[in-house]
Short mmCIF file of C-alpha atoms in Angstrom, two decimals:
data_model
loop_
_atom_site.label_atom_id
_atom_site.label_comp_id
_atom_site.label_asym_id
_atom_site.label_seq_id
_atom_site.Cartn_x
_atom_site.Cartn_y
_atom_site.Cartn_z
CA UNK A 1 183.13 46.34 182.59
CA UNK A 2 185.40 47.01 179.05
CA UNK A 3 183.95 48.90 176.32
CA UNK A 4 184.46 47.65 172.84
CA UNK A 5 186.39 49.59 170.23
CA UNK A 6 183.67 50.53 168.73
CA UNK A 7 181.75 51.96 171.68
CA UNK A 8 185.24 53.89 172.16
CA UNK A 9 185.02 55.19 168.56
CA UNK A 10 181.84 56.03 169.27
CA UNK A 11 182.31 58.23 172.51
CA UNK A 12 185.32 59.98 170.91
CA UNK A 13 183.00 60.98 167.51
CA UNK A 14 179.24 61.58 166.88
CA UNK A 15 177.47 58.52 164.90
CA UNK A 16 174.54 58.19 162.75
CA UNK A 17 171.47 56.24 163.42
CA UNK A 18 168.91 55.78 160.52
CA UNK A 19 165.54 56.19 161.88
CA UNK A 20 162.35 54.97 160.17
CA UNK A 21 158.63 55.76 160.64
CA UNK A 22 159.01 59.90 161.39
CA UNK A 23 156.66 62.18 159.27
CA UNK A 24 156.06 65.35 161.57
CA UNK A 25 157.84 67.41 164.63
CA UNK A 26 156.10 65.44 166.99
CA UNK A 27 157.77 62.34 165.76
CA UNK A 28 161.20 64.07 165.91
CA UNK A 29 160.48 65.84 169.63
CA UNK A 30 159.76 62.09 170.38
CA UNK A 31 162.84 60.61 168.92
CA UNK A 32 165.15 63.13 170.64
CA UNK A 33 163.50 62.86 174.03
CA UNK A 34 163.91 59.20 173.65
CA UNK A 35 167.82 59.35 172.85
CA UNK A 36 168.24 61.70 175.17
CA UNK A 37 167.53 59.92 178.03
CA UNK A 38 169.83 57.18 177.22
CA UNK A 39 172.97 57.09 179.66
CA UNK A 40 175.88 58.73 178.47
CA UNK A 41 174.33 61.35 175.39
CA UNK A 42 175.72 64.31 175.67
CA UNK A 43 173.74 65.68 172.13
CA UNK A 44 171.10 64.39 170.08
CA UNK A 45 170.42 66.09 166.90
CA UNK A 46 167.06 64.48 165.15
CA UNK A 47 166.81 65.62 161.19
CA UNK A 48 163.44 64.62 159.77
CA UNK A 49 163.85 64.96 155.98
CA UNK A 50 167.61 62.75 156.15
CA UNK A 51 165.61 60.30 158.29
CA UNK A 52 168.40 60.09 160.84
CA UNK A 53 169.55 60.98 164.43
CA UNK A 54 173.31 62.46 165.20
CA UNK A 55 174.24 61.20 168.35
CA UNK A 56 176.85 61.97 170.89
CA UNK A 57 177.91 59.78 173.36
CA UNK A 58 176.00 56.73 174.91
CA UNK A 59 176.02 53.20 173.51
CA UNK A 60 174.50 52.87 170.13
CA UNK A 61 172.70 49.84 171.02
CA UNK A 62 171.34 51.44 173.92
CA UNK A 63 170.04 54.06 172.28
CA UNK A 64 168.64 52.20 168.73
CA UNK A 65 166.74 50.00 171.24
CA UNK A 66 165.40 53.08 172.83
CA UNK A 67 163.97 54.81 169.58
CA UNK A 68 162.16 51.00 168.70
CA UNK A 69 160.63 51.29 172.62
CA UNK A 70 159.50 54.87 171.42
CA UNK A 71 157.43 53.33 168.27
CA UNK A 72 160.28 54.07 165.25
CA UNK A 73 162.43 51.36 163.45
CA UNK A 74 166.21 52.21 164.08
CA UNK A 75 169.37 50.76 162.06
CA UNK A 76 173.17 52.21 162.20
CA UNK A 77 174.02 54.31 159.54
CA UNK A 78 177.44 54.69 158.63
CA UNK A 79 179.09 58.34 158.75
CA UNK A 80 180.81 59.52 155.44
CA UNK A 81 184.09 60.80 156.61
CA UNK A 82 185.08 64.28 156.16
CA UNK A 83 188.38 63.65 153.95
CA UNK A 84 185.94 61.19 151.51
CA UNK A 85 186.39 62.48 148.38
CA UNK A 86 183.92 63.54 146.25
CA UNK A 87 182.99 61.64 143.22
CA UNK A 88 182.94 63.51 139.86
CA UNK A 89 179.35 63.68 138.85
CA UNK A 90 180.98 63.49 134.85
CA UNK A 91 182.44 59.98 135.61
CA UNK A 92 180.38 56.86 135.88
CA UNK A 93 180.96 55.45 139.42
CA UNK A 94 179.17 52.44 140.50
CA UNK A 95 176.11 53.67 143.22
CA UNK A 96 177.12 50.48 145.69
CA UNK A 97 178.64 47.47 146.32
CA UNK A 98 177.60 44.05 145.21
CA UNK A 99 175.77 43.10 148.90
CA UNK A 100 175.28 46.91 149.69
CA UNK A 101 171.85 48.64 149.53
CA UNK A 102 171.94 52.79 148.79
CA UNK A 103 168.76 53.47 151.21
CA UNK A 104 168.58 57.14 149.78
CA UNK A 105 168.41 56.04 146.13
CA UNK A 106 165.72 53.17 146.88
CA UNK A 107 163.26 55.90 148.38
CA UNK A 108 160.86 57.21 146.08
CA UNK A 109 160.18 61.10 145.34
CA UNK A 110 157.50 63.14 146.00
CA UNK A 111 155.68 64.79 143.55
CA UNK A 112 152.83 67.19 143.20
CA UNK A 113 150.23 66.94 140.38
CA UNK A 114 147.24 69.38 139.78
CA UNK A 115 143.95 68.18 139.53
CA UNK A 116 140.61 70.17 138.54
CA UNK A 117 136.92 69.83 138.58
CA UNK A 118 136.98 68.16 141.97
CA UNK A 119 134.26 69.57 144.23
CA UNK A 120 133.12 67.80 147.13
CA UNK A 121 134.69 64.81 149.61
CA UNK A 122 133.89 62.48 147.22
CA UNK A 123 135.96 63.33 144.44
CA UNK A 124 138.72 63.71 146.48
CA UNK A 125 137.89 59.79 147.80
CA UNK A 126 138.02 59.11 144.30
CA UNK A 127 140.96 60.57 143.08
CA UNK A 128 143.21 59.11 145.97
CA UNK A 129 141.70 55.77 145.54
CA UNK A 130 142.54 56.05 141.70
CA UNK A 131 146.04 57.56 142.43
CA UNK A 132 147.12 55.07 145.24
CA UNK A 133 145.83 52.01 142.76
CA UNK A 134 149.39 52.78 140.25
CA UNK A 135 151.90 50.02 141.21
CA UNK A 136 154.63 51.88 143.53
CA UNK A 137 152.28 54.43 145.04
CA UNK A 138 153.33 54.48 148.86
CA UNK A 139 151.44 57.96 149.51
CA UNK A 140 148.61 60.06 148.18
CA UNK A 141 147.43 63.44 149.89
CA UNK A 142 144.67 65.01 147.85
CA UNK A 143 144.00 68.84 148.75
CA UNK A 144 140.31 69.51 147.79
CA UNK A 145 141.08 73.60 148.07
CA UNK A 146 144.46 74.11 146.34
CA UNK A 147 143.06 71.11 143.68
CA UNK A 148 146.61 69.35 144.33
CA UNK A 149 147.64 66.09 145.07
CA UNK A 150 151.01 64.87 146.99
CA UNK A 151 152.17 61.53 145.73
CA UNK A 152 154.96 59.22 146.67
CA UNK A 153 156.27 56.42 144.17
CA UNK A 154 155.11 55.20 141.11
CA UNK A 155 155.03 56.43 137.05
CA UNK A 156 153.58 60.17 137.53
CA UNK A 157 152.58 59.67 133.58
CA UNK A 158 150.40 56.83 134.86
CA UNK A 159 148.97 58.43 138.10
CA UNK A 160 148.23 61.07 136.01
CA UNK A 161 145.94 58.99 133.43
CA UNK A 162 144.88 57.38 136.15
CA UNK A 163 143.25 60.64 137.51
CA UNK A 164 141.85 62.06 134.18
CA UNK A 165 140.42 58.18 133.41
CA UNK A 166 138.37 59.18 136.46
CA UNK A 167 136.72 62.28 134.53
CA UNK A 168 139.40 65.04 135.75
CA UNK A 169 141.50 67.17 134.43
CA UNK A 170 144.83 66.50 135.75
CA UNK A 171 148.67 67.18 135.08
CA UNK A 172 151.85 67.01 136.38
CA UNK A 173 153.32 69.98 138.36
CA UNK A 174 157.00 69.99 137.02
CA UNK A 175 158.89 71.36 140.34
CA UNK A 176 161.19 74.51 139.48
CA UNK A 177 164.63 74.30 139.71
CA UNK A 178 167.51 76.76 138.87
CA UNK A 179 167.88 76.75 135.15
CA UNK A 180 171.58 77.22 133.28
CA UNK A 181 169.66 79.94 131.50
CA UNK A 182 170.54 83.52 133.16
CA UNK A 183 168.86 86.82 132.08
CA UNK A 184 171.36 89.74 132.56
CA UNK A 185 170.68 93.70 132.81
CA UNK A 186 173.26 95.92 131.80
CA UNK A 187 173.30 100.10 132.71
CA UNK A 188 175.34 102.27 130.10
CA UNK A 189 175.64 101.59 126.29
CA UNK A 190 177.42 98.22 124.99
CA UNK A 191 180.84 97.77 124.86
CA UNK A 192 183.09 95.47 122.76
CA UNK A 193 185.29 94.51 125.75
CA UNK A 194 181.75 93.25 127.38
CA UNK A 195 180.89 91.45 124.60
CA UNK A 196 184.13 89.88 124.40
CA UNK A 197 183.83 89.01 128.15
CA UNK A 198 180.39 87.61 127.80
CA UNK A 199 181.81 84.79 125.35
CA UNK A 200 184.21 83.80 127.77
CA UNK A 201 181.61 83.44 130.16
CA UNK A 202 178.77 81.68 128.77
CA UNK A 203 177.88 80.10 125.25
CA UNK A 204 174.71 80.84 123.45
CA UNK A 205 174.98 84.83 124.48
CA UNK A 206 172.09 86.76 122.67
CA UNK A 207 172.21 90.50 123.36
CA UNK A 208 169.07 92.64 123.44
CA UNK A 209 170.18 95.78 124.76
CA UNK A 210 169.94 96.57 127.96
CA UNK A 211 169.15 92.73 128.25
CA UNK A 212 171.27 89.82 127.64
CA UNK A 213 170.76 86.20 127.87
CA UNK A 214 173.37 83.56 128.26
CA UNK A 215 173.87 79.84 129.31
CA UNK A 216 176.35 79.20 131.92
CA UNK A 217 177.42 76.10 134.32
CA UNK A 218 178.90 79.50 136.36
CA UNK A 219 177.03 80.06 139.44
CA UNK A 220 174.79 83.49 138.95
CA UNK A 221 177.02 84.91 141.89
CA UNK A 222 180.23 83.85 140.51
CA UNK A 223 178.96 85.60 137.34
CA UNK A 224 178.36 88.65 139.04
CA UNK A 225 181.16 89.11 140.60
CA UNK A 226 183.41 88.91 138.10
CA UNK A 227 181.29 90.65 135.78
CA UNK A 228 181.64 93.36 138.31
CA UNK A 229 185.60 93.10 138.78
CA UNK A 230 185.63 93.84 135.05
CA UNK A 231 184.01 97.29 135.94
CA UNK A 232 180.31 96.71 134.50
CA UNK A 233 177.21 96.97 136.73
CA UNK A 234 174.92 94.13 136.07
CA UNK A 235 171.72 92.50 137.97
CA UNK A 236 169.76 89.37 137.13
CA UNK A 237 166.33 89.12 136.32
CA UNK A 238 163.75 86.75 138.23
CA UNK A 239 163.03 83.44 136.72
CA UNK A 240 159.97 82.22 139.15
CA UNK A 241 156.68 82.92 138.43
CA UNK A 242 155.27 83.00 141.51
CA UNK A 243 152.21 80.18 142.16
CA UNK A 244 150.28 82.25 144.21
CA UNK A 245 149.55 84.88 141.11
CA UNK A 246 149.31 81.99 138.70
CA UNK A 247 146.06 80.38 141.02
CA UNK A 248 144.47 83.87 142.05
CA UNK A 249 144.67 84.43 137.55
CA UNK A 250 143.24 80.87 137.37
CA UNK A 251 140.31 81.68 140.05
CA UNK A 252 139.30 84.74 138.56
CA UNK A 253 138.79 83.08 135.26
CA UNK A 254 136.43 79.93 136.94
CA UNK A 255 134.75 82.80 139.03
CA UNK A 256 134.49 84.87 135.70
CA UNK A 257 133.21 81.32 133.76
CA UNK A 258 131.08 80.92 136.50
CA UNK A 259 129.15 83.59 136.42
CA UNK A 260 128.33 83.41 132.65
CA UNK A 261 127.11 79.90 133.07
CA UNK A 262 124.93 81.06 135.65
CA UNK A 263 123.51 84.23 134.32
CA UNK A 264 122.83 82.27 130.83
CA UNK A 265 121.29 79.34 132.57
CA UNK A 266 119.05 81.51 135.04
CA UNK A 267 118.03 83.74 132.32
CA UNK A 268 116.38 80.87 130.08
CA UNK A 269 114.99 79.62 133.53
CA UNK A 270 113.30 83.02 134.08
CA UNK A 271 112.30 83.44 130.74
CA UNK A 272 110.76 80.08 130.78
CA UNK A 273 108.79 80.28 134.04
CA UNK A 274 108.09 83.81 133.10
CA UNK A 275 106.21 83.04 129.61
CA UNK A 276 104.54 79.87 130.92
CA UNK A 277 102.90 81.70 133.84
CA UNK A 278 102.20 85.04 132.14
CA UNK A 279 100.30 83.05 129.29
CA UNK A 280 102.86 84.60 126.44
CA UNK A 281 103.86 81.45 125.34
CA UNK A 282 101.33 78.42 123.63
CA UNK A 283 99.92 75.95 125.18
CA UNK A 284 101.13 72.51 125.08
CA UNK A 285 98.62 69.93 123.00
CA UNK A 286 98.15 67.26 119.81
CA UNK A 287 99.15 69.06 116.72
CA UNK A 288 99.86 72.80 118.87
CA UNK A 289 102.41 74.32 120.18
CA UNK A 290 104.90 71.23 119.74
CA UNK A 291 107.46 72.97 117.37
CA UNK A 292 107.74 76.13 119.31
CA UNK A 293 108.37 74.14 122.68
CA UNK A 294 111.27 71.93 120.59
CA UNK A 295 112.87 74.83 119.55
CA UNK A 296 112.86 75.82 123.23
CA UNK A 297 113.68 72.25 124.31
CA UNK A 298 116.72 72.49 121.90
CA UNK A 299 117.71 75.76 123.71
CA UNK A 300 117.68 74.24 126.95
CA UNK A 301 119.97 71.40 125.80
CA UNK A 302 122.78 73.86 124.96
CA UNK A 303 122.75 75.80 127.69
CA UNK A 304 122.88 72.29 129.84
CA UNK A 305 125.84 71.55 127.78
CA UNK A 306 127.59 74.90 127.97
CA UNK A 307 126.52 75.50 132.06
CA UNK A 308 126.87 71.82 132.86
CA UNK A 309 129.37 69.65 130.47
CA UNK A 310 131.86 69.39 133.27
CA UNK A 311 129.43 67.89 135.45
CA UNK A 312 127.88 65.32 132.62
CA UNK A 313 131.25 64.58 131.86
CA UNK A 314 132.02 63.88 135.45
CA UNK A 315 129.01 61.79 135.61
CA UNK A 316 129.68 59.45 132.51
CA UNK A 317 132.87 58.60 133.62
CA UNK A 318 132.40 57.60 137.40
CA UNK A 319 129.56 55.48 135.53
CA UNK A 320 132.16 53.86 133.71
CA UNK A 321 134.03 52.84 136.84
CA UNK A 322 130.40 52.06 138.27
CA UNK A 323 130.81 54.76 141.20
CA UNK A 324 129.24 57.86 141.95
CA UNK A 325 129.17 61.44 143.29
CA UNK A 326 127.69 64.90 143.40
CA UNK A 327 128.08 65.12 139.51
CA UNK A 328 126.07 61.88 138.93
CA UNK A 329 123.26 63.66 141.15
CA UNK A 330 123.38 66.88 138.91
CA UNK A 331 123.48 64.85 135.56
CA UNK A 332 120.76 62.44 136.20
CA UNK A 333 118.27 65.43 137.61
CA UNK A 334 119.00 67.61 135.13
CA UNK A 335 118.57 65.05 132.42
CA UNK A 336 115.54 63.69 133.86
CA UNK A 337 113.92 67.01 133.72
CA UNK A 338 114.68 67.77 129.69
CA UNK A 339 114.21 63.70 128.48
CA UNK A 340 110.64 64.00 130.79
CA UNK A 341 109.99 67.16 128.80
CA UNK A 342 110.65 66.02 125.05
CA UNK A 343 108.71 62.89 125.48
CA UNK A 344 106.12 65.36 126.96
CA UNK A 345 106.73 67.66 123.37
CA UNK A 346 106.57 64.75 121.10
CA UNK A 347 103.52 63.11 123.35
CA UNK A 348 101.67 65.47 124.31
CA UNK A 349 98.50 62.62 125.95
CA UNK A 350 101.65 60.38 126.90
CA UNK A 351 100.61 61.56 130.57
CA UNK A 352 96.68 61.18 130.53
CA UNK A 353 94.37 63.68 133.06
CA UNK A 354 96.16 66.82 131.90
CA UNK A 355 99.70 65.29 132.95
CA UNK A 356 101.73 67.06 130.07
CA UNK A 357 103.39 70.06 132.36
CA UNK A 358 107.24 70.47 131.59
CA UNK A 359 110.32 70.87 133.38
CA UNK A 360 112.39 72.22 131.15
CA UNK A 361 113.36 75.31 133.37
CA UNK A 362 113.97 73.08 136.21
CA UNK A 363 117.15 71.67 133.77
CA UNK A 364 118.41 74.83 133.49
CA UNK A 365 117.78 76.24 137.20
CA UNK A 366 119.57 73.37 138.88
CA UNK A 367 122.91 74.34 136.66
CA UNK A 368 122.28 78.61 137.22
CA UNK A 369 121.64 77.63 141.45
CA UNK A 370 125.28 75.33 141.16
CA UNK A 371 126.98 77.71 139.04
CA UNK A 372 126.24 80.32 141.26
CA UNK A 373 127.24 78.29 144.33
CA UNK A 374 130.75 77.51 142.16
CA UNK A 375 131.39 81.06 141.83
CA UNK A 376 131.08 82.21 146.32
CA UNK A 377 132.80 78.74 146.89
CA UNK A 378 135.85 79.86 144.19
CA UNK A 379 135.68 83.43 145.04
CA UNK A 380 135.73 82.26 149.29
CA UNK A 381 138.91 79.79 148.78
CA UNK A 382 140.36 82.41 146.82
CA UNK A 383 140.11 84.55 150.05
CA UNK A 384 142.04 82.30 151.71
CA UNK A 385 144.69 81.70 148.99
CA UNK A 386 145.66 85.84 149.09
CA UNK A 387 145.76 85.49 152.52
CA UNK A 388 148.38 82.68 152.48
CA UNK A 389 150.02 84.39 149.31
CA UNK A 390 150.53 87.79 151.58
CA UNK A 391 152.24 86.31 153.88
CA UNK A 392 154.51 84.58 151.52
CA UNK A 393 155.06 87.80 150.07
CA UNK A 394 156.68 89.21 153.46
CA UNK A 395 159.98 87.13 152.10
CA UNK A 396 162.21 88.89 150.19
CA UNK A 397 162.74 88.37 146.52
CA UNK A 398 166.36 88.90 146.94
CA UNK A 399 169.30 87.80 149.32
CA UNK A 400 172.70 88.32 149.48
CA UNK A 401 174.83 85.68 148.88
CA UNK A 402 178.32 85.35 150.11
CA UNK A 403 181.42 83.72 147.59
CA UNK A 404 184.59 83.22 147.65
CA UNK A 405 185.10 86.24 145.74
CA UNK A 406 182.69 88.65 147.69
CA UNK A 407 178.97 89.41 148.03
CA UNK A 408 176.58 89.96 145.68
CA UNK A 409 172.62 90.36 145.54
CA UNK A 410 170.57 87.66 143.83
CA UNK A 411 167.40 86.52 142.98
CA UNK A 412 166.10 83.96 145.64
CA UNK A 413 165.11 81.70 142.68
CA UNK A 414 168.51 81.82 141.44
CA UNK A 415 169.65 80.32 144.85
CA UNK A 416 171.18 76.58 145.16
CA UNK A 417 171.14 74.32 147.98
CA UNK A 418 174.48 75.18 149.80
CA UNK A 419 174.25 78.59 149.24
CA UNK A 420 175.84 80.92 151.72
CA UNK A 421 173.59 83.66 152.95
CA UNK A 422 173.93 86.86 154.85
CA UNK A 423 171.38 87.92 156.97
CA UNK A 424 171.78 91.10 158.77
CA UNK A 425 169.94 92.24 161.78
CA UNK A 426 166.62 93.66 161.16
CA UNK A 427 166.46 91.90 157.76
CA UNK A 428 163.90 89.05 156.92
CA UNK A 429 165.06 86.06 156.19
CA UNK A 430 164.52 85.12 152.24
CA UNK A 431 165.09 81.36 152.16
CA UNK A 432 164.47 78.19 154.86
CA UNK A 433 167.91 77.46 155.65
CA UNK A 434 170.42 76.54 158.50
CA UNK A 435 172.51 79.01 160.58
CA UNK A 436 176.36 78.56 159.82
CA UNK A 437 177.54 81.40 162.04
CA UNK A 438 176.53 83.62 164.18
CA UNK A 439 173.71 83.64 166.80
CA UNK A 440 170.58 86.04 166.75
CA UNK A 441 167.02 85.92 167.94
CA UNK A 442 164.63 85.85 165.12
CA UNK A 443 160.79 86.66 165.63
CA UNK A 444 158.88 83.65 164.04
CA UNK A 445 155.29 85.64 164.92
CA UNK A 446 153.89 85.82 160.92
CA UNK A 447 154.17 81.42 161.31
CA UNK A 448 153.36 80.56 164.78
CA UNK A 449 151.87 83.49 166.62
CA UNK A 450 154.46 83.56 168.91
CA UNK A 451 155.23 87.05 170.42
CA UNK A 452 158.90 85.90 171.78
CA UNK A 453 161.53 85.61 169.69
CA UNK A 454 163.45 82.67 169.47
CA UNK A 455 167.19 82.51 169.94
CA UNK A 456 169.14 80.86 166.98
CA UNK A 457 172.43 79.42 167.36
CA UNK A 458 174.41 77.42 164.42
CA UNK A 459 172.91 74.48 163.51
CA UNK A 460 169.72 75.67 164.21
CA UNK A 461 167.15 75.39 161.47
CA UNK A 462 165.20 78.65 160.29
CA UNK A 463 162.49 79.39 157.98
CA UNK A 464 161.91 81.79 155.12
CA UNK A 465 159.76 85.14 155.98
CA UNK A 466 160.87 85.16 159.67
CA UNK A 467 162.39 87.92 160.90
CA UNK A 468 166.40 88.81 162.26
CA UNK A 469 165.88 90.91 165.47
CA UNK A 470 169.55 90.98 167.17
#
């Protein structure tokens, strides 16, 4: 039997196949177990975000057919040669080829957008069905604790109305990435010649002593570096606010909000039940009593509107859409209780045998009881949030960052995708990345629990907070 050329090019140099359908580890243990055990692969090398599978050796037929028999769709994709140029990103090239398709720029993005006042299963049923009902929505994963939503295709501007038509508060999480801007601090006093170097370096340089801010298309390394071959000692600032602080500010405020609404509303509700059964306040009858129990009715309707107007607000627009949830339970018992009680005030016989009791502290104890409930629920996730955030804060803020020119420290916010970084032994490891060079065992314990360290070899992916133990 004669191989074709291309099964010959094919043995001599790995080849791409595009793989379709993988969304998790398993799927990629399953993929490379399947190519595997074709006849003739030497290496199979599976990478889950490209969607694709490096291969080595075998016959690509063989093996495509083998990924469909594992439950994935599988197509050649063609290699990019190493001596392809790159194009200028400053001149206009055409993306493909009249007949050609460019798979990568036909996928949609994902993109996270914030969502509030959700608070049970069924807003979170009602927020993805409003989300994945935008033309172009392929995915929706709504988080009910970090009040987030994943979402795949589409406008964003229009999954974003969609979500506040359906009585939330909602907005678009713009995703951080490096910024021309740098932040510079200098040591010493100022110095013409560093002034003069500064304008050579960036434009828009505005000097507050020690600080300076400039925009550059320099990388922040390449800045430093020669910044430092000039003889001045300069470090950047950091430019991420870290999430984790932003949400534990934002949960102290609802738990702080919280609270009020509750103590206001289950004050009124004490003072209410307290007066009625002491005998302090008037009884209830034709022509007696009916102003002072307005004034408290009025009372009662503010505090429902300050406690309550997320819920009512909730409520009227899930009517709208003729659905339903928790806060169309809260809003129509709380309502019924006051509307009861000022037909009660302004009838007082409209209930005949002595039926004229009133409920207004029942309108204001349902909000103090959920209030209350809001608070331990926010104050419990936020539990969990610190715990998450601590162990995101085992990564370092910094790593050092190999150039042409030499090493320097930065900011891991200032980093770029193809960054070079060193990580020596005993160091944690500031940034997911891919070992280069080099082999080490690092000790992935503070993700997985595992004891054992794991050996790491190049090409090997690893993940930021993890450990370098050899």
């Amino acid at each position: 039997m004669l191989n074709s050329e291309a099964d010959i090019q094919y043995k001599d140099a790995p080849y791409l196949i595009q793989v379709d359908g993988m969304s998790c580890r398993h799927c990629v243990n399953a993929v490379e177990k399947a190519v595997l055990a074709v006849e003739g692969v030497t290496a199979a090398r599976v990478d889950l975000e490209a969607g694709n599978v490096e291969v080595s050796g075998g016959i690509p037929h063989a093996v495509i057919e083998a990924i469909r028999e594992a439950g994935y769709e599988a197509r050649p994709q063609p290699k990019i040669p190493d001596s392809c140029p790159i194009p200028d990103p400053s001149v206009d090239h055409p993306s493909e080829q009249p007949g050609e398709s460019n798979s990568a720029a036909d996928e949609p993005a994902a993109y996270m957008v914030s969502i509030s006042d959700m608070t049970c299963a069924s807003c979170v049923a009602a927020v993805e069905r409003a989300i994945k009902s935008i033309d172009g929505v392929s995915q929706a994963q709504v988080n009910l604790v970090e009040k987030q939503a994943r979402v795949v295709g589409g406008d964003p501007v229009a999954v974003v109305n969609a979500v506040i038509d359906q009585g939330y508060d909602a907005g678009l999480i713009e995703e951080h990435l490096p910024s021309d801007r740098l932040v510079l601090q200098f040591q010493g006093a100022v110095d013409d010649k560093l002034v003069a170097l500064l304008a050579g370096l960036g434009t828009d340089v505005q000097i507050h002593w020690p600080g300076v801010e400039l925009t550059t298309r320099r990388h922040p390394a390449d800045l430093l570096l020669q910044l430092r071959d000039a003889g001045f000692d300069a470090s950047l600032e950091e430019q991420f606010e870290d999430p984790y602080l932003a949400q534990a500010e934002q949960a102290e405020r609802e738990i702080r909000r919280s609270w009020q609404r509750a103590l206001l509303a289950g004050s009124m509700a004490v003072v209410l039940m307290a007066g009625e059964m002491s005998g302090l306040f008037p009884e209830l009858s034709p022509g007696a009593g009916q102003l002072f129990w307005a004034a408290m009715a009025l009372m009662c309707l503010f505090i429902m509107w300050f406690s309550g107007a997320s819920y009512y607000r909730t409520a009227i627009k899930q009517a709208q859409h003729l659905s339903s949830n928790m806060d169309t339970l809260v809003a129509l018992g709380t309502a019924a209780a006051w509307i009861s009680s000022v037909i009660i005030i302004m009838i007082p016989d409209f209930i005949p045998a002595g039926g004229n009791h009133l409920y207004l502290d029942a309108s204001v104890a349902i909000l103090a009881f959920l209030q209350l409930g809001h608070a331990l629920e926010t104050r419990a996730k936020r539990v969990t949030s610190k715990a998450i955030g601590a162990l995101v804060q085992l990564a370092p803020r910094s790593a050092l960052v190999v150039r042409e020119g030499g090493e320097v420290v930065l900011p891991v916010s200032l980093l770029r995708r193809g960054d070079h970084i060193r990580v020596k032994p005993g160091e944690t490891i500031p940034i997911d990345g891919e070992v280069i060079d080099g082999s080490s065992s690092v000790d992935e314990s503070m993700l997985t629990g595992e004891s054992k360290s794991i050996p790491k070899q190049p090409g090997d992916e690893v993940t930021g907070g993890a450990a370098n133990q050899g």
